[in-house]
Short mmCIF file of C-alpha atoms in Angstrom, two decimals:
data_model
loop_
_atom_site.label_atom_id
_atom_site.label_comp_id
_atom_site.label_asym_id
_atom_site.label_seq_id
_atom_site.Cartn_x
_atom_site.Cartn_y
_atom_site.Cartn_z
CA MET J 1 19.62 -23.59 -30.58
CA THR J 2 16.85 -23.13 -27.81
CA LYS J 3 16.84 -19.83 -26.06
CA GLU J 4 17.05 -19.96 -22.33
CA LYS J 5 13.65 -18.81 -20.89
CA PHE J 6 13.07 -15.65 -18.66
CA ARG J 7 12.06 -17.19 -15.50
CA VAL J 8 9.48 -15.56 -13.09
CA GLY J 9 8.57 -16.37 -9.70
CA LEU J 10 5.48 -15.58 -7.94
CA ALA J 11 5.08 -15.00 -4.23
CA PRO J 12 3.08 -17.85 -2.37
CA GLY J 13 0.47 -15.30 -1.04
CA PHE J 14 -1.16 -15.54 -4.62
CA LEU J 15 -2.48 -18.92 -3.77
CA ASP J 16 -5.13 -20.21 -1.54
CA SER J 17 -4.66 -23.17 0.82
CA ASP J 18 -5.71 -25.49 -2.08
CA GLY J 19 -3.04 -24.12 -4.33
CA LYS J 20 -5.49 -22.15 -6.34
CA LEU J 21 -5.33 -18.43 -7.57
CA ARG J 22 -6.98 -16.38 -4.70
CA PHE J 23 -7.78 -13.46 -7.13
CA LYS J 24 -9.95 -13.04 -10.04
CA ASP J 25 -7.10 -11.48 -12.34
CA ILE J 26 -3.71 -10.57 -11.83
CA GLY J 27 -2.47 -10.48 -15.41
CA LEU J 28 -0.98 -14.03 -15.86
CA ASP J 29 -2.61 -14.06 -19.30
CA LEU J 30 -0.03 -11.28 -20.43
CA LEU J 31 3.02 -13.55 -19.27
CA GLU J 32 1.47 -16.55 -20.85
CA GLU J 33 1.41 -14.58 -24.36
CA GLN J 34 5.09 -14.47 -24.31
CA PRO J 35 7.09 -17.61 -25.55
CA HIS J 36 10.29 -16.51 -24.03
CA ILE J 37 8.86 -16.39 -20.54
CA GLU J 38 7.98 -18.97 -18.03
CA TYR J 39 6.64 -18.65 -14.67
CA HIS J 40 5.60 -20.45 -11.24
CA PHE J 41 4.43 -20.05 -8.01
CA ILE J 42 7.01 -20.45 -5.11
CA LYS J 43 5.40 -22.71 -2.18
CA THR J 44 6.72 -22.08 1.26
CA ASP J 45 4.89 -21.78 4.43
CA GLN J 46 7.57 -19.08 5.77
CA PRO J 47 6.48 -15.23 6.27
CA PHE J 48 9.50 -14.59 3.70
CA VAL J 49 10.95 -16.14 0.39
CA PRO J 50 13.73 -18.23 1.41
CA ALA J 51 16.79 -17.26 -0.40
CA GLY J 52 17.22 -20.32 -2.39
CA GLU J 53 14.02 -19.71 -4.24
CA MET J 54 15.30 -16.72 -5.70
CA ARG J 55 18.16 -18.48 -7.21
CA GLY J 56 17.66 -19.30 -11.12
CA LEU J 57 14.89 -16.41 -11.30
CA ASP J 58 15.25 -13.43 -13.30
CA ALA J 59 12.19 -11.53 -11.81
CA PHE J 60 9.58 -11.96 -8.96
CA ILE J 61 6.23 -10.70 -8.11
CA ALA J 62 6.07 -9.99 -4.40
CA PHE J 63 2.93 -10.21 -2.37
CA GLY J 64 3.78 -9.66 1.38
CA GLY J 65 6.63 -11.18 3.13
CA VAL J 66 9.87 -10.04 4.09
CA TYR J 67 12.77 -9.24 1.81
CA SER J 68 16.16 -9.11 3.73
CA ALA J 69 19.80 -9.33 2.55
CA GLU J 70 19.48 -13.22 2.81
CA THR J 71 16.63 -13.05 0.20
CA PHE J 72 18.99 -12.00 -2.41
CA GLU J 73 22.14 -14.21 -1.59
CA GLY J 74 22.92 -16.49 -4.58
CA ALA J 75 20.36 -14.84 -6.68
CA ASP J 76 22.74 -13.79 -9.55
CA ARG J 77 20.12 -13.55 -12.36
CA LEU J 78 17.46 -11.60 -10.41
CA THR J 79 16.88 -8.23 -11.87
CA LEU J 80 13.43 -7.09 -10.81
CA VAL J 81 11.19 -7.74 -7.65
CA ALA J 82 7.65 -6.26 -8.69
CA ARG J 83 5.98 -5.59 -5.46
CA HIS J 84 2.11 -5.91 -5.50
CA GLY J 85 1.19 -2.63 -3.96
CA VAL J 86 3.07 0.42 -2.80
CA GLY J 87 4.56 -0.14 0.63
CA TYR J 88 8.25 -1.23 0.50
CA ASP J 89 9.10 -0.83 4.26
CA ASN J 90 9.67 -4.64 4.22
CA PHE J 91 12.59 -4.69 1.64
CA ASP J 92 16.00 -4.21 2.37
CA LEU J 93 16.59 -1.55 -0.41
CA GLN J 94 20.41 -1.42 -0.06
CA ALA J 95 20.78 -5.15 -0.14
CA ALA J 96 18.64 -5.20 -3.35
CA THR J 97 20.72 -2.43 -4.88
CA GLU J 98 24.02 -4.50 -4.11
CA ALA J 99 22.61 -7.64 -5.65
CA ASN J 100 21.68 -5.51 -8.83
CA VAL J 101 18.00 -5.96 -8.49
CA MET J 102 15.33 -3.19 -8.98
CA ILE J 103 12.34 -3.08 -6.48
CA SER J 104 9.25 -1.66 -8.33
CA ILE J 105 5.76 -0.43 -6.78
CA THR J 106 2.38 -0.12 -8.29
CA PRO J 107 1.41 3.64 -7.17
CA ARG J 108 -1.21 4.10 -9.96
CA GLY J 109 -2.77 0.78 -9.38
CA ILE J 110 -3.68 1.06 -5.91
CA ARG J 111 -4.43 5.05 -5.42
CA HIS J 112 -8.10 5.01 -6.40
CA SER J 113 -8.94 1.76 -4.37
CA VAL J 114 -7.41 3.15 -1.10
CA ALA J 115 -8.77 6.68 -1.54
CA GLU J 116 -12.48 5.00 -1.93
CA GLY J 117 -11.51 2.92 1.22
CA ILE J 118 -10.69 6.09 3.17
CA ILE J 119 -14.02 7.57 2.25
CA ALA J 120 -15.91 4.61 2.96
CA LEU J 121 -14.35 4.72 6.30
CA MET J 122 -15.11 8.49 6.63
CA PHE J 123 -18.82 8.06 5.93
CA ALA J 124 -18.83 4.84 8.17
CA LEU J 125 -17.52 6.62 10.98
CA SER J 126 -19.83 9.93 10.37
CA LYS J 127 -22.93 8.33 10.04
CA HIS J 128 -22.20 5.57 13.03
CA VAL J 129 -22.93 2.75 10.61
CA VAL J 130 -21.47 0.09 12.63
CA ALA J 131 -23.09 1.28 16.00
CA ARG J 132 -26.61 1.67 14.09
CA ASP J 133 -26.38 -1.68 12.79
CA ARG J 134 -25.61 -3.28 16.16
CA ALA J 135 -28.45 -1.30 17.54
CA VAL J 136 -30.78 -2.83 14.87
CA ARG J 137 -29.72 -6.49 15.73
CA ALA J 138 -29.85 -6.02 19.46
CA GLY J 139 -33.59 -5.03 19.15
CA GLU J 140 -32.83 -1.21 19.73
CA TRP J 141 -34.23 1.73 17.64
CA ARG J 142 -33.25 5.35 17.14
CA ASP J 143 -33.57 6.52 20.76
CA THR J 144 -30.22 4.87 21.39
CA ILE J 145 -28.34 6.39 18.81
CA ARG J 146 -26.55 9.41 18.70
CA MET J 147 -26.51 12.13 15.81
CA GLY J 148 -24.23 11.86 12.95
CA VAL J 149 -22.29 14.38 11.03
CA GLU J 150 -21.91 15.60 7.49
CA LEU J 151 -18.98 16.01 5.58
CA ALA J 152 -19.84 19.28 3.97
CA GLY J 153 -18.29 22.31 5.49
CA ARG J 154 -15.94 20.21 7.70
CA THR J 155 -12.13 20.23 7.33
CA LEU J 156 -10.08 17.06 5.91
CA GLY J 157 -6.58 17.02 6.95
CA SER J 158 -4.25 14.59 5.11
CA ILE J 159 -0.61 13.63 6.43
CA GLY J 160 0.78 13.36 2.77
CA ILE J 161 -0.45 14.58 -0.65
CA GLY J 162 1.00 12.19 -2.77
CA ASN J 163 -0.43 9.45 -4.70
CA ILE J 164 -3.18 8.35 -2.51
CA GLY J 165 -3.57 11.81 -0.69
CA GLY J 166 -4.14 13.48 -3.86
CA GLU J 167 -6.72 11.05 -5.07
CA LEU J 168 -8.49 11.64 -1.87
CA PHE J 169 -8.88 15.17 -2.30
CA ARG J 170 -9.87 14.72 -6.24
CA LEU J 171 -12.68 12.41 -5.18
CA LEU J 172 -13.94 14.64 -2.27
CA GLU J 173 -13.94 17.90 -4.05
CA PRO J 174 -17.80 17.82 -4.63
CA PHE J 175 -18.56 17.55 -0.94
CA GLY J 176 -17.67 21.21 -0.12
CA MET J 177 -15.07 20.39 2.48
CA ARG J 178 -11.87 22.50 3.54
CA PHE J 179 -8.64 20.66 2.47
CA LEU J 180 -5.46 21.04 4.42
CA ALA J 181 -2.40 18.82 3.90
CA TYR J 182 1.10 18.39 5.74
CA ASP J 183 3.60 17.21 3.35
CA PRO J 184 7.03 18.52 3.43
CA TYR J 185 7.84 17.29 -0.03
CA ALA J 186 4.91 18.68 -1.79
CA SER J 187 5.01 21.68 -4.16
CA ILE J 188 2.72 24.69 -4.04
CA GLU J 189 1.58 24.01 -7.51
CA LEU J 190 0.54 20.65 -6.81
CA ALA J 191 -1.43 21.70 -3.40
CA GLU J 192 -3.16 24.87 -5.38
CA SER J 193 -4.32 22.30 -8.29
CA LEU J 194 -6.08 20.44 -5.75
CA SER J 195 -7.46 23.30 -3.68
CA VAL J 196 -5.37 22.18 -0.78
CA GLU J 197 -3.86 24.38 2.05
CA LEU J 198 -0.37 23.23 2.83
CA THR J 199 0.24 23.68 6.44
CA ASP J 200 2.52 22.26 9.41
CA LEU J 201 1.59 19.27 11.31
CA GLN J 202 0.41 21.13 14.52
CA SER J 203 -2.17 23.27 12.50
CA LEU J 204 -3.51 20.33 10.56
CA LEU J 205 -3.91 18.20 13.70
CA SER J 206 -5.56 21.20 15.64
CA ASP J 207 -7.76 22.30 12.63
CA SER J 208 -9.19 19.14 11.15
CA ASP J 209 -12.41 17.11 11.73
CA TYR J 210 -11.20 14.30 9.86
CA VAL J 211 -7.23 13.35 9.88
CA CYS J 212 -6.10 10.84 7.29
CA VAL J 213 -2.61 9.14 7.37
CA CYS J 214 -1.65 9.19 3.77
CA CYS J 215 2.35 8.83 3.66
CA PRO J 216 4.56 5.89 3.52
CA LEU J 217 6.53 4.32 6.64
CA THR J 218 10.01 5.75 6.77
CA ASP J 219 12.33 6.69 9.73
CA GLU J 220 10.71 10.13 9.42
CA THR J 221 7.17 9.06 9.79
CA ARG J 222 7.63 6.21 12.34
CA GLY J 223 5.76 7.21 15.44
CA LEU J 224 4.58 10.44 13.88
CA ILE J 225 1.33 10.58 15.57
CA GLY J 226 1.44 9.81 19.42
CA ALA J 227 0.18 11.24 22.63
CA ARG J 228 1.20 14.64 22.14
CA GLU J 229 -0.34 14.60 18.68
CA PHE J 230 -3.65 13.41 19.99
CA GLY J 231 -3.51 16.10 22.62
CA LEU J 232 -3.66 18.54 19.75
CA MET J 233 -6.77 17.24 17.83
CA LYS J 234 -10.36 18.12 18.48
CA SER J 235 -12.55 15.68 20.68
CA SER J 236 -14.44 15.50 17.96
CA VAL J 237 -12.07 14.44 15.31
CA PHE J 238 -12.05 11.24 13.47
CA LEU J 239 -8.40 9.68 12.80
CA ILE J 240 -7.99 7.17 9.69
CA ASN J 241 -4.92 5.33 9.02
CA THR J 242 -5.03 2.94 5.91
CA ALA J 243 -1.00 3.73 5.51
CA ARG J 244 1.08 1.76 7.83
CA GLY J 245 0.53 0.82 11.47
CA PRO J 246 3.83 2.07 13.01
CA ILE J 247 3.04 5.72 11.65
CA VAL J 248 0.70 5.81 14.53
CA ASP J 249 1.42 4.94 18.15
CA GLN J 250 -1.14 2.23 18.68
CA ILE J 251 -0.73 2.59 22.54
CA ALA J 252 -1.36 6.15 22.38
CA LEU J 253 -4.13 5.56 19.94
CA THR J 254 -5.97 2.93 22.30
CA GLU J 255 -6.00 5.54 25.17
CA ALA J 256 -7.01 8.49 22.92
CA LEU J 257 -10.23 6.24 21.98
CA LYS J 258 -10.82 4.86 25.35
CA THR J 259 -10.77 8.14 27.17
CA LYS J 260 -12.71 9.79 24.36
CA ARG J 261 -9.91 12.18 23.74
CA ILE J 262 -10.98 11.63 20.10
CA LEU J 263 -14.39 10.55 18.84
CA GLY J 264 -13.39 7.82 16.80
CA ALA J 265 -11.02 6.15 14.12
CA GLY J 266 -10.74 3.93 11.27
CA ILE J 267 -7.94 1.74 11.25
CA ASP J 268 -6.75 -0.76 8.40
CA VAL J 269 -3.29 -1.03 9.39
CA PHE J 270 -1.61 -1.94 12.88
CA GLU J 271 1.80 -2.00 14.55
CA VAL J 272 1.82 -5.87 14.39
CA GLU J 273 -0.05 -7.69 11.61
CA PRO J 274 -2.27 -9.77 11.90
CA VAL J 275 -3.29 -7.56 15.12
CA GLU J 276 -3.16 -9.57 18.35
CA PRO J 277 -6.45 -11.26 19.49
CA ASP J 278 -6.16 -9.74 23.04
CA ASP J 279 -5.04 -6.30 21.91
CA PRO J 280 -7.23 -3.61 23.55
CA LEU J 281 -8.03 -2.03 20.49
CA LEU J 282 -10.36 -4.59 19.77
CA ALA J 283 -12.48 -3.98 22.72
CA LEU J 284 -13.51 -0.43 21.77
CA ASP J 285 -16.66 0.62 20.28
CA ASN J 286 -15.63 3.81 18.77
CA VAL J 287 -13.28 2.37 16.28
CA ILE J 288 -13.75 0.59 12.97
CA LEU J 289 -11.11 -1.95 12.40
CA THR J 290 -10.21 -3.76 8.87
CA PRO J 291 -7.68 -6.29 8.29
CA HIS J 292 -5.23 -4.29 5.83
CA ALA J 293 -7.61 -4.85 3.24
CA ILE J 294 -9.58 -1.89 2.76
CA ALA J 295 -8.30 -1.59 -0.87
CA MET J 296 -8.81 -5.27 -1.85
CA THR J 297 -11.28 -4.94 -4.81
CA ASP J 298 -11.18 -7.05 -8.03
CA GLU J 299 -10.38 -3.98 -9.92
CA CYS J 300 -7.67 -2.81 -7.77
CA TYR J 301 -5.77 -6.16 -8.00
CA GLN J 302 -6.29 -6.43 -11.66
CA ASN J 303 -4.69 -3.00 -12.26
CA ILE J 304 -1.78 -4.00 -9.84
CA GLY J 305 -1.19 -7.44 -11.18
CA ARG J 306 -1.39 -6.55 -15.03
CA THR J 307 1.08 -3.67 -14.46
CA ASN J 308 3.48 -5.87 -12.59
CA CYS J 309 3.37 -8.66 -15.40
CA GLN J 310 3.87 -5.68 -18.03
CA ARG J 311 6.97 -4.77 -16.14
CA VAL J 312 8.16 -8.34 -16.37
CA ILE J 313 7.89 -8.22 -19.65
CA GLN J 314 9.60 -5.06 -20.15
CA VAL J 315 12.65 -6.07 -18.17
CA SER J 316 12.69 -9.25 -19.98
CA ARG J 317 13.39 -7.23 -23.19
CA GLY J 318 15.94 -5.30 -21.32
CA GLU J 319 13.89 -2.18 -20.65
CA ILE J 320 13.76 -0.47 -17.38
CA PRO J 321 9.99 0.05 -15.85
CA ASP J 322 8.57 2.89 -13.98
CA ASP J 323 8.26 3.23 -10.18
CA ILE J 324 11.70 1.86 -9.07
CA VAL J 325 12.15 2.82 -5.50
CA ASN J 326 15.96 1.90 -5.25
CA LYS J 327 17.04 4.16 -8.12
CA LYS J 328 20.76 3.76 -7.19
CA VAL J 329 20.60 0.46 -8.77
CA LEU J 330 20.26 2.29 -12.20
CA ASP J 331 24.00 3.35 -11.79
CA ARG J 332 25.27 0.08 -11.29
CA GLN J 333 27.58 -1.54 -14.19
CA GLY J 334 26.26 -5.21 -12.74
CA PHE J 335 22.62 -4.27 -13.12
CA HIS J 336 23.32 -2.84 -16.75
CA GLU J 337 25.03 -6.16 -17.77
CA LYS J 338 21.79 -8.04 -16.68
CA LEU J 339 19.78 -5.90 -18.92
CA ALA J 340 21.95 -6.23 -21.88
CA ARG J 341 21.96 -10.03 -21.86
CA TYR J 342 18.07 -9.84 -21.89
CA ARG J 343 18.01 -7.34 -24.52
CA ASN J 344 20.27 -9.31 -26.74
CA SER J 345 18.67 -12.36 -26.12
CA PHE J 346 15.23 -10.88 -26.81
CA HIS J 347 16.14 -9.30 -29.97
CA GLY J 348 18.32 -12.33 -31.14
CA SER J 349 15.36 -14.43 -30.99
CA ARG J 350 13.05 -12.33 -32.93
#
């Protein structure tokens, strides 16, 4: 008797307009080595995965999109949605839990690349790289360029000292900076291990030369940085946001940059993505903008992709992977019945 395959779907965002894989390596060879697993890419022009596409799948590897309650309707077999990245504000976690579906993220796969991206923006802002490039192309030379600054001796304040914030501090340790962090959930032991001073948000904003947003988007952090907070910052500060756009009030940010209330900013994420072409932020010359892509490297996508494929394999064997964000699903009987079916099927085929 032929055993039923463990069916895996992959988001359409992994493919280019010609239907070819957009990335060098996302670990598909790991799935191909498993005779009990079959996979396919879902094809849709919608910004979300239609509910019908989830039916019949046991696991799904997500890349962008919106995952609402409708996504999980009728997806009785679905057990895992593995997120290609770390943000999960686009998931209805309660609906996923009620459908007995785990949602996993890949913090270890992305932390180094994002931290490197933050440092790249710090250097580009500090050395006025974009302005100097434009000056050369315009036939201008040194007399038109303002002086840059060095990182040594300056203060870096990170809103969040978790996965990415912690890596940022580790990478910058040789630069001789003072480190501050605001994170109500961080332990003193973690902060001390990174030579970081835990402080309140107001103190961080007023004391820092660089303010980096390294926290997830939640009800607690939405709009965390607005006009009042910009008013607390030094006029020489650089703000860097590679987390999520809605954490920073974009109108207040634009005003702070326009009026030179702050010196500059590096922004990888926006309140609306893609950013609107007439957004006034795009007209300012003291901000560096990147299209939510500061962490896009072959190494990052390989690490994330292979992690997700390994987690799919784990679930196909009836195992629970790491980094599940809706942990309440682990207490549900229906979820464990799904895992037991995979476990019995896998071991019965060996």
